[in-house]
Amino acid sequence: MPTVLIIDDNAAVAIALDVLFSLHDIGALRATSPEEGLAILDATRVDLVIQDMNFSADTTSGEEGRALFRAIRQRHPDLPVILLTAWTHLDAAVDLVKSGAADYLSKPWNDNRLIATVTNLIELGQANRSLRQRVQQERRVRRDLEQGFDLRGMVWQDAATERVLHLACQVARADVPVLISGPNGTGKERIAEIIQANSLVAGGPFVVLNCGALPAELIEAELFGAEAGAYTGASRAREGKFEAADGGTLFLDEIGNLPLAGQMKLLRVLETGRFERLGSNRERQVKVRVISATNANLGAMIRAGTFREDLFYRLNVIELRLPALAARPADILPLASSFLARGKSLHHCAQAALLAHAWPGNVRELKNVMARASLLAAGDIIKATDLGLPVTLAPGVEVEPDRDAIVQAMARTNGVVAQAAADLGLSRQALYRRMERLGIAR
């Protein structure tokens, strides 16, 4: 049950309010002086205060009410306060509302209005408390992550990213394979680095192999090494990634591109730690933590017969799903700022453009956009037009580009008005009108 504290030296007023609140399932506490009211606030949690403006006999200035309000606000900055006033000190109540009081009611009050006001303020206060508690909890989780783990300079703000980070740090010290799934460009390698940095083999090597960047016939040699003459062009023996990663972590990106023969050998290494180089019968033993990543639907590949089901379950002991950048929008602006050159900052229109963009290329695309904008911007403030992003607007919303934006658009399109208008999100006629108004020659 919510609780209201009534601070009024008039017993009749306090009793009337107490009865009114009891009829609406609202508890009431009563105090007859500012000192008593403040003592109750120090000892008891209340949801709202209703206070009189005068407490001494023959006093109508409202100064006592001002002092009480300031004392409440100093001790409880977010506690809603309703001022109960007489017409003689209405101006004082209005001044306090401007200073943060929730509302004022004149004596005699309207019961329906009072109950509606109190109910709304209590609900608002409860919502604000829940929000503050959630924000405080999020800050604690972030602080614990930053202080307890090596996050390799990871920049994030979105709760979806934080959940992935929390799980990555949680499983980092477990000696099990981890599969990181998610679209290209989302930062899967950075998550792998964080797992390595907080693992039991953090002091060992961190070796990366992009299985999608090599021809299928060379992937096995890259993974397991090869003896001289094992394949055309192998003039000398070379170690593979597993040998290089011995005592550390091997990160296999785009694992879905590994051919079936390589999948079979990888499964054996994961199970036994043993393998042979290409062209050799001698087994070698390694101790390697394997982290793999993919943007492919491995389940569909298993059904199509292009990925081994037993390997999938061996790699997928722990799976971390990293969402696309568009699915974690709170990360966009912090990441964009981190990618800017020193001394550069984002205009609010540029921030809006970044948030409106779909980011099909994810973090990699954002990084490239910010690098280009840093180089091409005329000053230290990055404008929306410096980003080179297509203009996307909600229906009925019209952009109002400034003179510089129009001149830059015309220069980019070599004076083709139709193309410049499209870049600015305007019709050709709308661009003509703005050019005429701003004195820009066609």
Short mmCIF file of C-alpha atoms in Angstrom, two decimals:
data_model
loop_
_atom_site.label_atom_id
_atom_site.label_comp_id
_atom_site.label_asym_id
_atom_site.label_seq_id
_atom_site.Cartn_x
_atom_site.Cartn_y
_atom_site.Cartn_z
CA MET A 1 0.00 0.00 0.00
CA PRO A 2 1.41 3.45 -0.90
CA THR A 3 1.96 5.90 1.95
CA VAL A 4 1.41 9.67 2.09
CA LEU A 5 2.89 11.91 4.78
CA ILE A 6 0.63 14.83 5.78
CA ILE A 7 2.49 17.71 7.46
CA ASP A 8 -0.10 20.18 8.79
CA ASP A 9 -0.66 21.70 12.22
CA ASN A 10 -4.43 21.77 11.65
CA ALA A 11 -5.76 18.48 13.07
CA ALA A 12 -9.03 18.79 11.17
CA VAL A 13 -7.21 19.03 7.84
CA ALA A 14 -4.99 16.03 8.64
CA ILE A 15 -7.92 13.89 9.77
CA ALA A 16 -9.97 14.76 6.68
CA LEU A 17 -7.09 13.81 4.41
CA ASP A 18 -6.44 10.62 6.36
CA VAL A 19 -10.06 9.52 5.95
CA LEU A 20 -10.09 10.42 2.26
CA PHE A 21 -6.94 8.40 1.57
CA SER A 22 -8.17 5.38 3.56
CA LEU A 23 -11.19 5.20 1.24
CA HIS A 24 -8.79 4.79 -1.70
CA ASP A 25 -6.39 2.25 -0.14
CA ILE A 26 -3.68 4.84 0.50
CA GLY A 27 -1.94 4.84 3.87
CA ALA A 28 -1.39 8.13 5.69
CA LEU A 29 1.07 9.35 8.31
CA ARG A 30 0.55 12.65 10.12
CA ALA A 31 2.95 15.28 11.47
CA THR A 32 2.00 18.58 13.05
CA SER A 33 5.31 20.42 12.53
CA PRO A 34 8.15 20.56 10.01
CA GLU A 35 10.52 18.99 12.54
CA GLU A 36 8.20 16.05 13.18
CA GLY A 37 7.64 15.60 9.43
CA LEU A 38 11.36 15.52 8.68
CA ALA A 39 11.93 13.00 11.48
CA ILE A 40 9.27 10.70 10.01
CA LEU A 41 10.87 11.01 6.57
CA ASP A 42 14.24 10.03 8.04
CA ALA A 43 12.75 6.94 9.69
CA THR A 44 10.08 5.76 7.23
CA ARG A 45 9.78 5.39 3.47
CA VAL A 46 6.87 7.36 2.08
CA ASP A 47 5.68 7.82 -1.50
CA LEU A 48 4.48 11.41 -1.33
CA VAL A 49 4.29 14.42 1.00
CA ILE A 50 1.42 16.87 1.41
CA GLN A 51 2.59 19.90 3.35
CA ASP A 52 1.00 23.09 4.60
CA MET A 53 2.66 26.47 3.97
CA ASN A 54 2.30 27.90 7.50
CA PHE A 55 2.63 26.34 10.94
CA SER A 56 2.89 29.17 13.45
CA ALA A 57 -0.14 31.04 14.66
CA ASP A 58 -0.89 34.33 12.90
CA THR A 59 1.64 33.57 10.17
CA THR A 60 0.59 33.80 6.51
CA SER A 61 3.88 34.55 4.71
CA GLY A 62 4.52 30.96 3.62
CA GLU A 63 8.18 31.19 4.70
CA GLU A 64 7.85 28.13 6.94
CA GLY A 65 6.48 26.15 4.01
CA ARG A 66 9.37 27.30 1.81
CA ALA A 67 11.91 26.22 4.41
CA LEU A 68 10.22 22.83 4.88
CA PHE A 69 10.07 22.21 1.14
CA ARG A 70 13.77 23.04 0.74
CA ALA A 71 14.67 20.71 3.62
CA ILE A 72 12.64 17.86 2.08
CA ARG A 73 14.12 18.46 -1.35
CA GLN A 74 17.67 18.49 0.07
CA ARG A 75 17.19 15.15 1.86
CA HIS A 76 14.92 13.45 -0.69
CA PRO A 77 15.47 15.05 -4.11
CA ASP A 78 13.02 12.79 -5.95
CA LEU A 79 10.17 12.66 -3.43
CA PRO A 80 7.00 14.31 -4.85
CA VAL A 81 5.64 17.13 -2.69
CA ILE A 82 2.16 18.67 -2.94
CA LEU A 83 1.70 22.09 -1.32
CA LEU A 84 -1.56 22.79 0.50
CA THR A 85 -2.13 26.52 0.23
CA ALA A 86 -4.49 29.32 1.11
CA TRP A 87 -5.12 32.03 -1.45
CA THR A 88 -3.05 34.49 0.59
CA HIS A 89 0.20 32.65 -0.21
CA LEU A 90 -0.63 31.17 -3.62
CA ASP A 91 2.29 33.05 -5.21
CA ALA A 92 4.71 31.34 -2.82
CA ALA A 93 3.32 27.93 -3.81
CA VAL A 94 3.65 28.74 -7.50
CA ASP A 95 7.29 29.73 -6.95
CA LEU A 96 7.95 26.41 -5.22
CA VAL A 97 6.32 24.47 -8.05
CA LYS A 98 8.77 26.20 -10.36
CA SER A 99 11.52 25.00 -8.00
CA GLY A 100 10.41 21.39 -8.19
CA ALA A 101 7.25 20.88 -6.12
CA ALA A 102 4.91 18.40 -7.80
CA ASP A 103 1.70 20.48 -7.47
CA TYR A 104 -0.28 22.79 -5.21
CA LEU A 105 -3.88 22.61 -4.01
CA SER A 106 -5.90 25.44 -2.56
CA LYS A 107 -7.94 25.07 0.61
CA PRO A 108 -10.67 23.87 0.52
CA TRP A 109 -9.55 21.23 -1.95
CA ASN A 110 -11.48 19.15 -4.45
CA ASP A 111 -11.42 15.52 -3.30
CA ASN A 112 -11.51 14.04 -6.81
CA ARG A 113 -8.71 16.27 -8.06
CA LEU A 114 -6.61 15.56 -4.99
CA ILE A 115 -6.99 11.78 -5.28
CA ALA A 116 -6.25 11.87 -9.02
CA THR A 117 -3.14 13.98 -8.45
CA VAL A 118 -1.87 11.83 -5.57
CA THR A 119 -2.49 8.57 -7.45
CA ASN A 120 -0.71 9.81 -10.58
CA LEU A 121 2.28 11.11 -8.62
CA ILE A 122 2.60 7.88 -6.63
CA GLU A 123 2.53 5.77 -9.81
CA LEU A 124 5.05 8.09 -11.45
CA GLY A 125 7.30 7.92 -8.40
CA GLN A 126 7.17 4.12 -8.34
CA ALA A 127 8.03 3.99 -12.04
CA ASN A 128 10.94 6.39 -11.51
CA ARG A 129 12.23 4.31 -8.59
CA SER A 130 12.09 1.16 -10.69
CA LEU A 131 13.94 2.94 -13.49
CA ARG A 132 16.62 4.22 -11.10
CA GLN A 133 17.05 0.77 -9.60
CA ARG A 134 17.43 -0.76 -13.07
CA VAL A 135 19.95 1.91 -14.10
CA GLN A 136 21.90 1.37 -10.87
CA GLN A 137 21.89 -2.38 -11.43
CA GLU A 138 23.12 -1.92 -15.01
CA ARG A 139 25.88 0.37 -13.75
CA ARG A 140 26.91 -2.19 -11.14
CA VAL A 141 27.04 -4.96 -13.74
CA ARG A 142 29.08 -2.77 -16.08
CA ARG A 143 31.44 -1.75 -13.28
CA ASP A 144 31.90 -5.38 -12.24
CA LEU A 145 32.68 -6.34 -15.84
CA GLU A 146 35.15 -3.51 -16.35
CA GLN A 147 36.91 -4.05 -13.02
CA GLY A 148 36.86 -7.84 -12.98
CA PHE A 149 37.78 -8.69 -16.56
CA ASP A 150 40.03 -7.63 -19.41
CA LEU A 151 37.57 -6.41 -22.05
CA ARG A 152 40.23 -5.52 -24.64
CA GLY A 153 38.96 -1.97 -25.04
CA MET A 154 35.44 -3.11 -25.96
CA VAL A 155 33.02 -0.20 -26.46
CA TRP A 156 29.37 -0.91 -25.76
CA GLN A 157 26.24 0.55 -24.19
CA ASP A 158 23.44 -1.79 -25.25
CA ALA A 159 22.08 -4.40 -22.86
CA ALA A 160 22.14 -7.03 -25.63
CA THR A 161 25.90 -6.61 -26.03
CA GLU A 162 26.38 -6.62 -22.28
CA ARG A 163 24.65 -9.98 -22.00
CA VAL A 164 27.06 -11.45 -24.56
CA LEU A 165 30.05 -9.93 -22.73
CA HIS A 166 28.85 -11.23 -19.39
CA LEU A 167 28.47 -14.77 -20.74
CA ALA A 168 31.82 -14.57 -22.53
CA CYS A 169 33.60 -13.62 -19.31
CA GLN A 170 31.65 -16.25 -17.39
CA VAL A 171 32.78 -19.10 -19.66
CA ALA A 172 36.28 -17.77 -20.37
CA ARG A 173 38.00 -19.89 -17.73
CA ALA A 174 36.18 -23.09 -18.67
CA ASP A 175 38.26 -25.38 -20.88
CA VAL A 176 35.52 -25.98 -23.44
CA PRO A 177 35.07 -24.94 -27.09
CA VAL A 178 32.99 -21.81 -27.74
CA LEU A 179 30.99 -21.02 -30.88
CA ILE A 180 30.30 -17.34 -31.60
CA SER A 181 27.49 -16.81 -34.08
CA GLY A 182 26.27 -13.63 -35.70
CA PRO A 183 26.30 -11.63 -38.93
CA ASN A 184 29.54 -10.53 -40.57
CA GLY A 185 31.11 -7.42 -39.13
CA THR A 186 29.51 -7.58 -35.69
CA GLY A 187 32.76 -8.02 -33.74
CA LYS A 188 32.97 -11.77 -33.21
CA GLU A 189 36.78 -11.72 -33.19
CA ARG A 190 36.79 -9.12 -30.41
CA ILE A 191 34.60 -11.42 -28.31
CA ALA A 192 37.06 -14.24 -28.98
CA GLU A 193 39.92 -11.99 -27.83
CA ILE A 194 38.05 -11.24 -24.60
CA ILE A 195 37.53 -14.95 -23.93
CA GLN A 196 41.24 -15.59 -24.53
CA ALA A 197 42.33 -12.64 -22.35
CA ASN A 198 40.33 -13.96 -19.38
CA SER A 199 41.02 -17.66 -19.85
CA LEU A 200 43.42 -19.97 -18.06
CA VAL A 201 45.68 -19.77 -21.14
CA ALA A 202 45.69 -15.97 -21.33
CA GLY A 203 49.49 -16.00 -21.41
CA GLY A 204 49.58 -18.30 -24.42
CA PRO A 205 49.32 -17.40 -28.11
CA PHE A 206 46.11 -16.21 -29.75
CA VAL A 207 46.10 -17.52 -33.33
CA VAL A 208 43.48 -16.57 -35.90
CA LEU A 209 42.52 -18.45 -39.06
CA ASN A 210 39.78 -17.20 -41.37
CA CYS A 211 38.50 -20.37 -42.99
CA GLY A 212 36.67 -18.35 -45.61
CA ALA A 213 39.75 -16.53 -46.86
CA LEU A 214 41.64 -19.60 -48.11
CA PRO A 215 41.04 -22.09 -50.93
CA ALA A 216 39.55 -25.33 -49.62
CA GLU A 217 42.66 -27.32 -50.62
CA LEU A 218 44.91 -25.14 -48.43
CA ILE A 219 42.83 -24.96 -45.24
CA GLU A 220 43.99 -28.33 -43.94
CA ALA A 221 47.62 -27.36 -44.45
CA GLU A 222 46.98 -24.09 -42.62
CA LEU A 223 45.33 -25.92 -39.72
CA PHE A 224 47.59 -28.92 -39.32
CA GLY A 225 50.80 -27.98 -41.15
CA ALA A 226 52.49 -29.86 -43.98
CA GLU A 227 55.70 -31.70 -44.71
CA ALA A 228 57.90 -30.74 -47.66
CA GLY A 229 56.37 -32.03 -50.89
CA ALA A 230 52.94 -32.69 -49.35
CA TYR A 231 51.35 -30.57 -52.06
CA THR A 232 52.47 -28.53 -55.05
CA GLY A 233 54.57 -25.61 -53.91
CA ALA A 234 55.36 -27.05 -50.45
CA SER A 235 59.13 -26.85 -50.73
CA ARG A 236 59.73 -27.12 -46.99
CA ALA A 237 57.95 -28.32 -43.88
CA ARG A 238 55.78 -25.82 -42.07
CA GLU A 239 53.79 -25.89 -38.86
CA GLY A 240 50.05 -25.30 -38.87
CA LYS A 241 47.83 -23.11 -36.72
CA PHE A 242 47.29 -25.84 -34.13
CA GLU A 243 51.01 -26.11 -33.48
CA ALA A 244 51.35 -22.33 -33.41
CA ALA A 245 48.47 -22.09 -30.89
CA ASP A 246 49.79 -24.82 -28.58
CA GLY A 247 49.28 -23.65 -24.99
CA GLY A 248 46.89 -20.91 -26.09
CA THR A 249 43.77 -20.27 -28.18
CA LEU A 250 42.96 -20.91 -31.83
CA PHE A 251 40.18 -18.76 -33.28
CA LEU A 252 38.58 -20.32 -36.37
CA ASP A 253 36.51 -17.66 -38.14
CA GLU A 254 33.88 -18.65 -40.73
CA ILE A 255 34.04 -22.25 -39.58
CA GLY A 256 31.21 -23.10 -41.99
CA ASN A 257 33.69 -22.84 -44.88
CA LEU A 258 35.80 -25.75 -43.59
CA PRO A 259 35.59 -28.68 -46.08
CA LEU A 260 34.29 -32.04 -44.88
CA ALA A 261 37.74 -33.66 -44.82
CA GLY A 262 39.06 -30.85 -42.66
CA GLN A 263 35.98 -31.11 -40.43
CA MET A 264 36.74 -34.76 -39.72
CA LYS A 265 40.34 -33.98 -38.75
CA LEU A 266 39.25 -31.01 -36.65
CA LEU A 267 36.82 -33.22 -34.76
CA ARG A 268 39.64 -35.65 -33.94
CA VAL A 269 41.89 -32.86 -32.66
CA LEU A 270 39.10 -31.51 -30.48
CA GLU A 271 38.52 -34.96 -28.98
CA THR A 272 42.13 -36.16 -28.58
CA GLY A 273 44.43 -33.20 -29.09
CA ARG A 274 46.30 -35.29 -31.69
CA PHE A 275 46.80 -34.78 -35.44
CA GLU A 276 49.26 -35.36 -38.30
CA ARG A 277 50.70 -32.84 -40.69
CA LEU A 278 49.82 -33.31 -44.33
CA GLY A 279 52.27 -35.79 -45.84
CA SER A 280 53.28 -37.20 -42.46
CA ASN A 281 52.30 -40.26 -40.41
CA ARG A 282 53.76 -38.96 -37.16
CA GLU A 283 51.15 -37.87 -34.65
CA ARG A 284 51.63 -34.61 -32.81
CA GLN A 285 50.03 -33.65 -29.50
CA VAL A 286 48.82 -30.13 -28.67
CA LYS A 287 46.75 -28.44 -25.97
CA VAL A 288 44.65 -25.75 -27.64
CA ARG A 289 41.46 -23.90 -26.64
CA VAL A 290 39.32 -23.65 -29.79
CA ILE A 291 36.94 -20.76 -30.35
CA SER A 292 35.04 -20.76 -33.62
CA ALA A 293 32.74 -18.24 -35.28
CA THR A 294 30.23 -18.30 -38.09
CA ASN A 295 27.64 -16.19 -39.83
CA ALA A 296 26.19 -19.31 -41.52
CA ASN A 297 23.19 -21.36 -40.49
CA LEU A 298 25.04 -24.49 -39.41
CA GLY A 299 21.77 -26.30 -38.73
CA ALA A 300 20.77 -25.89 -42.38
CA MET A 301 24.25 -26.98 -43.47
CA ILE A 302 23.92 -30.14 -41.38
CA ARG A 303 20.61 -30.95 -43.05
CA ALA A 304 22.23 -30.31 -46.45
CA GLY A 305 25.12 -32.65 -45.58
CA THR A 306 27.81 -29.95 -45.83
CA PHE A 307 28.61 -29.75 -42.12
CA ARG A 308 29.16 -32.63 -39.72
CA GLU A 309 26.58 -32.83 -36.95
CA ASP A 310 29.05 -34.39 -34.50
CA LEU A 311 31.50 -31.53 -35.09
CA PHE A 312 28.73 -28.97 -34.59
CA TYR A 313 27.90 -30.38 -31.15
CA ARG A 314 31.60 -30.56 -30.27
CA LEU A 315 32.13 -26.91 -31.21
CA ASN A 316 28.84 -25.77 -29.75
CA VAL A 317 29.40 -26.63 -26.09
CA ILE A 318 28.87 -22.91 -25.39
CA GLU A 319 27.26 -20.67 -28.01
CA LEU A 320 27.39 -16.88 -27.88
CA ARG A 321 24.99 -15.11 -30.25
CA LEU A 322 26.21 -11.63 -31.13
CA PRO A 323 23.30 -9.58 -32.54
CA ALA A 324 23.50 -7.36 -35.60
CA LEU A 325 24.33 -3.72 -34.87
CA ALA A 326 20.78 -2.65 -35.76
CA ALA A 327 19.51 -4.94 -32.98
CA ARG A 328 21.67 -3.16 -30.37
CA PRO A 329 21.07 0.51 -31.23
CA ALA A 330 22.47 1.87 -27.97
CA ASP A 331 25.94 0.78 -29.18
CA ILE A 332 25.84 2.89 -32.36
CA LEU A 333 26.77 6.33 -31.05
CA PRO A 334 29.43 5.18 -28.52
CA LEU A 335 31.07 3.09 -31.25
CA ALA A 336 30.84 5.93 -33.77
CA SER A 337 32.53 8.33 -31.35
CA SER A 338 35.28 5.80 -30.63
CA PHE A 339 36.00 5.50 -34.36
CA LEU A 340 36.30 9.27 -34.90
CA ALA A 341 39.68 10.92 -35.28
CA ARG A 342 40.89 12.82 -32.22
CA GLY A 343 39.22 16.21 -31.85
CA LYS A 344 36.23 15.33 -34.03
CA SER A 345 32.65 15.19 -32.72
CA LEU A 346 29.20 14.42 -34.08
CA HIS A 347 26.56 17.04 -34.87
CA HIS A 348 23.13 16.07 -33.52
CA CYS A 349 21.86 15.67 -37.10
CA ALA A 350 24.70 13.23 -37.79
CA GLN A 351 23.77 11.29 -34.66
CA ALA A 352 20.18 11.05 -35.88
CA ALA A 353 21.36 9.85 -39.30
CA LEU A 354 23.53 7.16 -37.71
CA LEU A 355 20.63 5.91 -35.59
CA ALA A 356 18.30 5.86 -38.61
CA HIS A 357 20.64 3.80 -40.81
CA ALA A 358 20.05 0.03 -41.03
CA TRP A 359 23.80 -0.90 -40.87
CA PRO A 360 23.76 -4.00 -43.07
CA GLY A 361 27.55 -4.13 -42.72
CA ASN A 362 27.33 -3.82 -38.94
CA VAL A 363 30.27 -2.50 -36.89
CA ARG A 364 32.69 -2.87 -39.80
CA GLU A 365 30.52 -0.59 -41.94
CA LEU A 366 30.18 1.94 -39.11
CA LYS A 367 33.96 2.03 -38.66
CA ASN A 368 34.50 2.69 -42.36
CA VAL A 369 31.84 5.42 -42.43
CA MET A 370 33.40 7.23 -39.48
CA ALA A 371 36.91 6.94 -40.94
CA ARG A 372 35.71 8.46 -44.20
CA ALA A 373 33.78 11.22 -42.43
CA SER A 374 36.82 12.11 -40.30
CA LEU A 375 38.89 12.56 -43.45
CA LEU A 376 36.35 14.44 -45.56
CA ALA A 377 34.65 16.72 -43.00
CA ALA A 378 35.53 20.39 -43.43
CA GLY A 379 35.78 21.01 -39.68
CA ASP A 380 35.83 19.22 -36.36
CA ILE A 381 32.06 18.78 -36.30
CA ILE A 382 30.86 15.81 -38.36
CA LYS A 383 27.60 16.72 -40.10
CA ALA A 384 25.02 14.32 -41.49
CA THR A 385 26.14 15.10 -45.04
CA ASP A 386 29.73 14.12 -44.17
CA LEU A 387 28.60 10.56 -43.46
CA GLY A 388 27.56 9.77 -47.01
CA LEU A 389 24.58 7.75 -45.78
CA PRO A 390 21.25 7.60 -47.62
CA VAL A 391 18.65 9.85 -46.04
CA THR A 392 15.84 7.87 -44.40
CA LEU A 393 12.87 9.69 -42.97
CA ALA A 394 9.63 8.73 -41.34
CA PRO A 395 6.54 9.46 -43.47
CA GLY A 396 5.59 13.13 -43.35
CA VAL A 397 8.97 14.23 -41.96
CA GLU A 398 10.81 16.76 -44.10
CA VAL A 399 14.50 17.56 -43.83
CA GLU A 400 15.72 21.14 -43.84
CA PRO A 401 19.30 21.05 -45.12
CA ASP A 402 21.40 24.16 -44.64
CA ARG A 403 23.25 26.03 -47.38
CA ASP A 404 26.48 24.07 -46.89
CA ALA A 405 24.64 20.74 -47.16
CA ILE A 406 23.00 21.77 -50.43
CA VAL A 407 26.26 23.11 -51.92
CA GLN A 408 28.09 19.89 -50.95
CA ALA A 409 25.31 17.73 -52.42
CA MET A 410 25.41 19.68 -55.70
CA ALA A 411 29.20 19.34 -55.82
CA ARG A 412 29.04 15.58 -55.15
CA THR A 413 26.55 15.07 -57.97
CA ASN A 414 28.28 17.44 -60.44
CA GLY A 415 25.29 19.77 -60.43
CA VAL A 416 22.67 17.13 -61.23
CA VAL A 417 19.73 18.55 -59.28
CA ALA A 418 17.62 15.38 -59.33
CA GLN A 419 20.47 13.30 -57.82
CA ALA A 420 21.36 15.98 -55.26
CA ALA A 421 17.71 16.19 -54.21
CA ALA A 422 17.57 12.42 -53.75
CA ASP A 423 20.73 12.51 -51.61
CA LEU A 424 19.15 15.21 -49.42
CA GLY A 425 15.81 13.44 -49.15
CA LEU A 426 13.96 16.17 -51.08
CA SER A 427 11.92 16.37 -54.24
CA ARG A 428 13.54 18.21 -57.13
CA GLN A 429 11.01 21.07 -56.78
CA ALA A 430 11.70 21.34 -53.05
CA LEU A 431 15.43 21.59 -53.72
CA TYR A 432 14.85 24.27 -56.37
CA ARG A 433 12.83 26.33 -53.86
CA ARG A 434 15.55 26.11 -51.23
CA MET A 435 18.29 26.98 -53.72
CA GLU A 436 16.35 30.04 -54.80
CA ARG A 437 15.70 31.11 -51.21
CA LEU A 438 19.36 30.63 -50.23
CA GLY A 439 20.70 32.28 -53.38
CA ILE A 440 22.43 29.15 -54.72
CA ALA A 441 22.95 29.24 -58.48
CA ARG A 442 21.56 26.30 -60.47
#
